Short mmCIF file of C-alpha atoms in Angstrom, two decimals:
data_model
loop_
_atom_site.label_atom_id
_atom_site.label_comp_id
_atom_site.label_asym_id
_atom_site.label_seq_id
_atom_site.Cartn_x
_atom_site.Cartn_y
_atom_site.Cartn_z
CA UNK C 1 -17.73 -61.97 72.00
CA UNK C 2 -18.57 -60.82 68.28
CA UNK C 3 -17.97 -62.40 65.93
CA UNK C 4 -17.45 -61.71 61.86
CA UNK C 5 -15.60 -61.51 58.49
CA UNK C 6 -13.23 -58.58 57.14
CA UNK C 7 -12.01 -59.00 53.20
CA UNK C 8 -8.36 -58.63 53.31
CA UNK C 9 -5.75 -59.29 50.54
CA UNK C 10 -8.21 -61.23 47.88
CA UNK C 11 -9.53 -63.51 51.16
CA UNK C 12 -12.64 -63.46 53.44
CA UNK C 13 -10.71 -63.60 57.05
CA UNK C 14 -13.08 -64.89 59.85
CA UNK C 15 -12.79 -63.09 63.31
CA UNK C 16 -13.84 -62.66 66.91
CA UNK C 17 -13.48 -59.30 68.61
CA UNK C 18 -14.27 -57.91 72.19
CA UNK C 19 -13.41 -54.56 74.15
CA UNK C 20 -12.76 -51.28 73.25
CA UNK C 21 -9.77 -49.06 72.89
CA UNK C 22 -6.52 -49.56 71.28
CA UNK C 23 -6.08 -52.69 69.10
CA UNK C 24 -4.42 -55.85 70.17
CA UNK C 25 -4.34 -58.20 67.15
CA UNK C 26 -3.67 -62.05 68.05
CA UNK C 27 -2.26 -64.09 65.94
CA UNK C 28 -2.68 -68.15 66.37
CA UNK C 29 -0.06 -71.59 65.13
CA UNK C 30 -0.28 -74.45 63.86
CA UNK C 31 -2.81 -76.23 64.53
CA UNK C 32 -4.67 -73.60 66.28
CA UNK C 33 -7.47 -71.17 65.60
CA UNK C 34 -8.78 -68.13 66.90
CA UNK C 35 -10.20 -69.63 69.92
CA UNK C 36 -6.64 -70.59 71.04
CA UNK C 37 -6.79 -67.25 72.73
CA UNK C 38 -9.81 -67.19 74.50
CA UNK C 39 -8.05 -66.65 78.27
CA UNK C 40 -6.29 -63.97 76.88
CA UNK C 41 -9.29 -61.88 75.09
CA UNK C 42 -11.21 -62.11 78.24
CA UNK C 43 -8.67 -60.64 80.04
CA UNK C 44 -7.50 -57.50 77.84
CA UNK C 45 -10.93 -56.81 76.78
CA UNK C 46 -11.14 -55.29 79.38
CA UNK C 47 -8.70 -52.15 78.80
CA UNK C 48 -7.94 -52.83 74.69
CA UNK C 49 -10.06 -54.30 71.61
CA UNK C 50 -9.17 -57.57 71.01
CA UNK C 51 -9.13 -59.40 67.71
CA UNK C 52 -8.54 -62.83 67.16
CA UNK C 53 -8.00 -63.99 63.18
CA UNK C 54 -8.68 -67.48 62.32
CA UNK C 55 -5.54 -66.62 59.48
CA UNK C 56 -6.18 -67.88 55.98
CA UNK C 57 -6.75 -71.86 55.72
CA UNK C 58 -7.90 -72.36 58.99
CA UNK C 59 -11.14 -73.38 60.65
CA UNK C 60 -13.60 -70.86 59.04
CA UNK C 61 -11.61 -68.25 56.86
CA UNK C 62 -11.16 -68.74 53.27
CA UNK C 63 -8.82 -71.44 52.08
CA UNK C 64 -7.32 -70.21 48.71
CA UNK C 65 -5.54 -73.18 46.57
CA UNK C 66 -2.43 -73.96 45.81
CA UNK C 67 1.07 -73.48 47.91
CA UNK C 68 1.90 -70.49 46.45
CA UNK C 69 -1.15 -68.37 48.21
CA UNK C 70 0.37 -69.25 51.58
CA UNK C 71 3.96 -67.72 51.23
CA UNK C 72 4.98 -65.62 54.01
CA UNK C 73 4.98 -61.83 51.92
CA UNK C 74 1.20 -62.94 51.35
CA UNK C 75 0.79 -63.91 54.91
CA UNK C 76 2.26 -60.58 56.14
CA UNK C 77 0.70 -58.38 53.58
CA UNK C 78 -3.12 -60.42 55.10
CA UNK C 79 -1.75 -58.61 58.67
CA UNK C 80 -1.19 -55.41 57.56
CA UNK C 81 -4.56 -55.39 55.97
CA UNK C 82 -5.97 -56.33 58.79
CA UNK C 83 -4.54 -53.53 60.85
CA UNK C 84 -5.60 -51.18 58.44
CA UNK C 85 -9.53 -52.63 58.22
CA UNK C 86 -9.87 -52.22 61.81
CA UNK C 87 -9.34 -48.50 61.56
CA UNK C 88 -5.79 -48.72 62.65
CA UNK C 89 -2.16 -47.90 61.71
CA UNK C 90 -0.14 -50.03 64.53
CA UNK C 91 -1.43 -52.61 66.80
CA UNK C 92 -0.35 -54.79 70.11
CA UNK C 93 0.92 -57.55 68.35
CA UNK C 94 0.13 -61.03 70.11
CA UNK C 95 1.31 -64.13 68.45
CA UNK C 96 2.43 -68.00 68.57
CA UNK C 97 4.34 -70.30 66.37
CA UNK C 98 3.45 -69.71 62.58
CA UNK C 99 1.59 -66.78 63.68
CA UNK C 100 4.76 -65.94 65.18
CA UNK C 101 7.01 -66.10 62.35
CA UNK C 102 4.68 -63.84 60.62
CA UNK C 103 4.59 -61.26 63.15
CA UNK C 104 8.53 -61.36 63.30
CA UNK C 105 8.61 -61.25 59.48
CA UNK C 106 5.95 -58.25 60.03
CA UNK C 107 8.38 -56.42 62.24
CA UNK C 108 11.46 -56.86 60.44
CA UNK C 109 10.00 -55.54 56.94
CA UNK C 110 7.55 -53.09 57.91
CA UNK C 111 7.96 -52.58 62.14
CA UNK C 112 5.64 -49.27 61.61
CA UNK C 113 2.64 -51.58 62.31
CA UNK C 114 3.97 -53.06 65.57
CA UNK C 115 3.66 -50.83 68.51
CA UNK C 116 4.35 -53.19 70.90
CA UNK C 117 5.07 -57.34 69.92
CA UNK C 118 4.44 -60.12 72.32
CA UNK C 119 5.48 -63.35 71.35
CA UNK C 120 4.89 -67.08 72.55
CA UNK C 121 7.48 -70.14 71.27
CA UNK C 122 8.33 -68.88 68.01
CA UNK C 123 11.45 -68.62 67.12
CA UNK C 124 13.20 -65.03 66.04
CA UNK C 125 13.97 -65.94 62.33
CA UNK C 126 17.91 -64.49 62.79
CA UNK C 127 18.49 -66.99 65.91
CA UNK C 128 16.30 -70.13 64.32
CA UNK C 129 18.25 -69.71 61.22
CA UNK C 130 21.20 -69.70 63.31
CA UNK C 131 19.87 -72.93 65.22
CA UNK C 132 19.04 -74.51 61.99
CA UNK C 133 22.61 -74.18 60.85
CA UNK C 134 24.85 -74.56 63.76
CA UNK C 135 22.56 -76.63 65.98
CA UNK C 136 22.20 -80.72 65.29
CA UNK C 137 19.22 -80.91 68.17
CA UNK C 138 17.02 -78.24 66.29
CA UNK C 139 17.06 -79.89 63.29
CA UNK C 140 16.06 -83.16 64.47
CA UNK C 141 13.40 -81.31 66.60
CA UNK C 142 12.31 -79.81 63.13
CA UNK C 143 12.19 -83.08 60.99
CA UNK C 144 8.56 -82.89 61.22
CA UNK C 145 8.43 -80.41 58.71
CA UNK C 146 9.28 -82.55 56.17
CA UNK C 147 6.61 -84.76 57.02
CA UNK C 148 3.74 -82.10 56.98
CA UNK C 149 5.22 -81.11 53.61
CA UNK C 150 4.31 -84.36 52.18
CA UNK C 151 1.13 -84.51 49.76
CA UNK C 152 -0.81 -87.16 51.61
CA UNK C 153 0.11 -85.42 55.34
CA UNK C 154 -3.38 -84.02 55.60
CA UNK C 155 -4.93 -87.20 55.15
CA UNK C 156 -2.77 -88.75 57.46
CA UNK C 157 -3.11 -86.00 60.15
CA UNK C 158 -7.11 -86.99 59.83
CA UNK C 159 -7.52 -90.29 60.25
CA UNK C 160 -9.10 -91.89 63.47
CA UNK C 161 -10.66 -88.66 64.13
CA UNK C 162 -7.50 -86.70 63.84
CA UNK C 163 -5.57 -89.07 66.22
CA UNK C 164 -2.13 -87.80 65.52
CA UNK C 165 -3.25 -84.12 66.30
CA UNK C 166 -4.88 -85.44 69.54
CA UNK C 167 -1.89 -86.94 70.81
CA UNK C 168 0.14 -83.71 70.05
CA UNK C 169 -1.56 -81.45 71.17
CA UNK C 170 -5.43 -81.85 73.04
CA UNK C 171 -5.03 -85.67 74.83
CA UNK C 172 -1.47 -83.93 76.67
CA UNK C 173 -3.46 -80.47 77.42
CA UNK C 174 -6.15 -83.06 79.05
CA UNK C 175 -3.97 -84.65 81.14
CA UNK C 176 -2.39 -81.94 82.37
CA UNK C 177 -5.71 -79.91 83.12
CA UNK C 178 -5.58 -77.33 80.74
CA UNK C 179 -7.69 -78.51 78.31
CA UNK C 180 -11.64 -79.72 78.04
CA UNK C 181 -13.12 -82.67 76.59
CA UNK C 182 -15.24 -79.21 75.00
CA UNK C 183 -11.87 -77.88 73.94
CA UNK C 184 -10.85 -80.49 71.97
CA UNK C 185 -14.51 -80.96 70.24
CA UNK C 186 -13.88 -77.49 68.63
CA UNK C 187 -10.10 -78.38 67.86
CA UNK C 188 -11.35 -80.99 66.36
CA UNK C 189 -14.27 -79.19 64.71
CA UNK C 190 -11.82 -76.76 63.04
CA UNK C 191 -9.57 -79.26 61.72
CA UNK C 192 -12.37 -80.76 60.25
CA UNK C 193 -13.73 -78.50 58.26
CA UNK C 194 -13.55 -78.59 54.25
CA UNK C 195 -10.03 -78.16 53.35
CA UNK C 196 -8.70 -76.75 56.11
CA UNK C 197 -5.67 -79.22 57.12
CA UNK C 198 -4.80 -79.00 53.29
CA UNK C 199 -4.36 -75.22 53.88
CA UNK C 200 -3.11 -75.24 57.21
CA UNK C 201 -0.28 -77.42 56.02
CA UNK C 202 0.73 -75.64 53.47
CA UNK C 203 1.80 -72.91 55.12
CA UNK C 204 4.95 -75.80 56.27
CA UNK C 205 4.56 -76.58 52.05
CA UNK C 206 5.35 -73.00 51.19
CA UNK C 207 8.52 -72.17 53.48
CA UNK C 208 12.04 -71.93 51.90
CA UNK C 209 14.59 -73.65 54.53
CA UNK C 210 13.45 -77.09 54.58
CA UNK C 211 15.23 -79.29 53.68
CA UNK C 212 18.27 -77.96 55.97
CA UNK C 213 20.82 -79.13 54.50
CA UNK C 214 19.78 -77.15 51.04
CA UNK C 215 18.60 -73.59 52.37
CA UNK C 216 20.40 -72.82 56.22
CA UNK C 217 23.42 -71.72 54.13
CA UNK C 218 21.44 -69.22 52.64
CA UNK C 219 21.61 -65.59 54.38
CA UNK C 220 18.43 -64.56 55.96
CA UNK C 221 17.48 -61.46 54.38
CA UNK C 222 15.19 -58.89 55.99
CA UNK C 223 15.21 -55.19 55.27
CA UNK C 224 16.18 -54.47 59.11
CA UNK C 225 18.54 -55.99 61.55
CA UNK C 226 17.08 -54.45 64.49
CA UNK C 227 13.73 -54.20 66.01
CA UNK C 228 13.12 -51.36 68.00
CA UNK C 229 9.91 -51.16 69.68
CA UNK C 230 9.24 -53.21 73.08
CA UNK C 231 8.83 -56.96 72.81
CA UNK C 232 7.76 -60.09 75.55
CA UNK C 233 8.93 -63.32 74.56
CA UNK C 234 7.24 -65.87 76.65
CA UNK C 235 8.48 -68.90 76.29
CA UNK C 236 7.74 -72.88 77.42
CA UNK C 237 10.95 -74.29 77.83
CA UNK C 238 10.09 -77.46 77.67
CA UNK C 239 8.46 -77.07 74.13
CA UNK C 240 9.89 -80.33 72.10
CA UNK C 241 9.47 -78.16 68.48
CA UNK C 242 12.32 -75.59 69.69
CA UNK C 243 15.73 -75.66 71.07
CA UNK C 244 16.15 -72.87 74.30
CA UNK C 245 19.05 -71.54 72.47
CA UNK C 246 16.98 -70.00 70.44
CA UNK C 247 17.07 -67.03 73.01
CA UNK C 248 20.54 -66.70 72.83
CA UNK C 249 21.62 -63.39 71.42
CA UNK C 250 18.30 -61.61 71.13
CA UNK C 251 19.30 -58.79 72.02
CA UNK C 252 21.51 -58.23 69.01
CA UNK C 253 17.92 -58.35 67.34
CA UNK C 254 15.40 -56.37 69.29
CA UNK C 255 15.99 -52.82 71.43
CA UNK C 256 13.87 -53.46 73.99
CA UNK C 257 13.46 -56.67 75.33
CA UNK C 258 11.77 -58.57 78.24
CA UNK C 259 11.51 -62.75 78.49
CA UNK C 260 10.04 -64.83 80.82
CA UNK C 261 11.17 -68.38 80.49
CA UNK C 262 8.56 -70.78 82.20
CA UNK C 263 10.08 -73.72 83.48
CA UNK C 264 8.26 -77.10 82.46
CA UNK C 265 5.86 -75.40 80.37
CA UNK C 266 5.41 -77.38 76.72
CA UNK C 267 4.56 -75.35 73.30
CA UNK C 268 1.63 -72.80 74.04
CA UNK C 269 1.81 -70.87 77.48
CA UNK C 270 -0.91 -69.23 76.85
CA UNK C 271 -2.91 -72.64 76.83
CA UNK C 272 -1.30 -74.28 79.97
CA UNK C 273 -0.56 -71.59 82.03
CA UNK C 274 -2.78 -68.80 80.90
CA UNK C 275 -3.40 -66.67 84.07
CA UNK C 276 0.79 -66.57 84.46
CA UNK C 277 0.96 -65.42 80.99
CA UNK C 278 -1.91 -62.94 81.42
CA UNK C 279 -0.17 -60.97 84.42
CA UNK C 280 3.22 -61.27 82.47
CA UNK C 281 1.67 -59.28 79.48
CA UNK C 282 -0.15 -57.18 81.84
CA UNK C 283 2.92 -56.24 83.49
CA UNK C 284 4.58 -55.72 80.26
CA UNK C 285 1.64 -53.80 78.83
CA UNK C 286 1.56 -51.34 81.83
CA UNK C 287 5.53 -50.74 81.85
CA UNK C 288 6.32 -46.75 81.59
CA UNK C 289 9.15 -46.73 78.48
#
């Protein structure tokens, strides 16, 4: 794979890239980076160019100060730069968790750049607000949020060679078999590098409905109520960050839409079950509309 840097929005964005053809843009969480994606590039670079962004704070890419530089119109306007650097107008729009919520944001305020949107456990901002609201088990699910918003968090998330983060996320993947003792060396790497955890947690510092109890009454306000061009959820339904109700009432959001609910499966699909995933975008992908 190749690997670079494209100047977007006032940042230096670090990439990786493979394939030719039409552009499928990926899009990784929290606490992910580009290489969260790897199963997936290999397999569409074979019929699309593939980019994976490390997006702004994390591993490599530039980490701008202060909480303010990671609010989500900034975040979105970063994507639709990088659509437009790569030569493009619209994209295949592949994302998880935060980079989720930006590509929903993305599609809801300016859908022209998302041909097609595939998305992997994160939450359509009408239905989480919903959940948020209405729904006492997705609030407790989402009380770590106000821990990651606290000043010292990044520290804490550190320590002991970034234990906490290792029992989230790598030490589970190990034991299951989808993750290498080599894969969680370059988690690890990338959460270690100069500033990055600062940054990558204030994207949870920046974010207006937390604390519940003070924003959820608020009406979500997005320039369109309903999304029009095809979209794949695929979703772990055993993910402990997100409530399956989330998926209720989609389709009062989005036109044309397909999900695959994977029983058992925890918080990235694309991680633990990757060759699944791959034929369920492929199939998706390949469908005449």
């Amino acid at each position: 794979m190749n690997e670079g840097y494209v100047k977007v929005n006032d940042v230096n964005l670090h990439y990786v890239t493979e394939g030719e053809g039409e552009l499928m843009l990926f899009l990784h969480g929290f606490p992910y980076f580009w290489y969260n994606w790897h199963h997936q590039m290999e397999e569409f670079s074979k019929d699309y160019r593939v980019v994976a962004v490390d997006m702004r704070g994390y591993n490599v890419s530039d980490k701008p100060e202060g909480i303010s530089s990671y609010d989500m119109s900034i975040l979105v306007e970063d994507v639709k730069q990088l659509i437009e650097v790569f030569g493009e107008k619209e994209c295949i729009l592949v994302a998880h968790d935060w980079g989720g919520a930006v590509a929903w944001t993305l599609a809801y305020t300016a859908p022209e750049y998302v041909k097609k949107l595939i998305m992997f456990d994160a939450p359509h901002p009408y239905t989480f607000r919903r959940e948020l609201e209405e729904n006492p088990g997705q609030r407790e699910a989402s009380r770590y949020m106000g821990y990651f918003q606290r000043a010292d968090s990044h520290e804490a998330l550190l320590e002991n060679n970034a234990e906490r983060l290792r029992k989230m996320m790598t030490i589970p993947g190990k034991k299951k078999g989808y993750l290498s003792e080599e894969d969680e060396e370059k988690y690890i790497e990338a959460w270690m590098q100069p500033d990055a955890m600062k940054s990558m947690l204030n994207y949870y510092r920046a974010i207006s409905f937390y604390p519940f109890e003070e924003h959820v009454q608020k009406p979500l306000e997005l320039p369109y109520q309903m999304f029009e061009s095809p979209t794949l959820i695929i979703w772990g339904d055993a993910d402990p960050a997100f409530e399956n109700s989330n998926l209720d009432g989609l389709e009062d959001y989005i036109r044309d839409l397909t999900i695959h609910r994977m029983e058992g499966v925890s918080h990235a699909p694309h991680h633990e079950k990757p060759h699944v995933v791959n034929q369920y975008m492929r199939n998706f992908l390949e469908k005449k509309n």
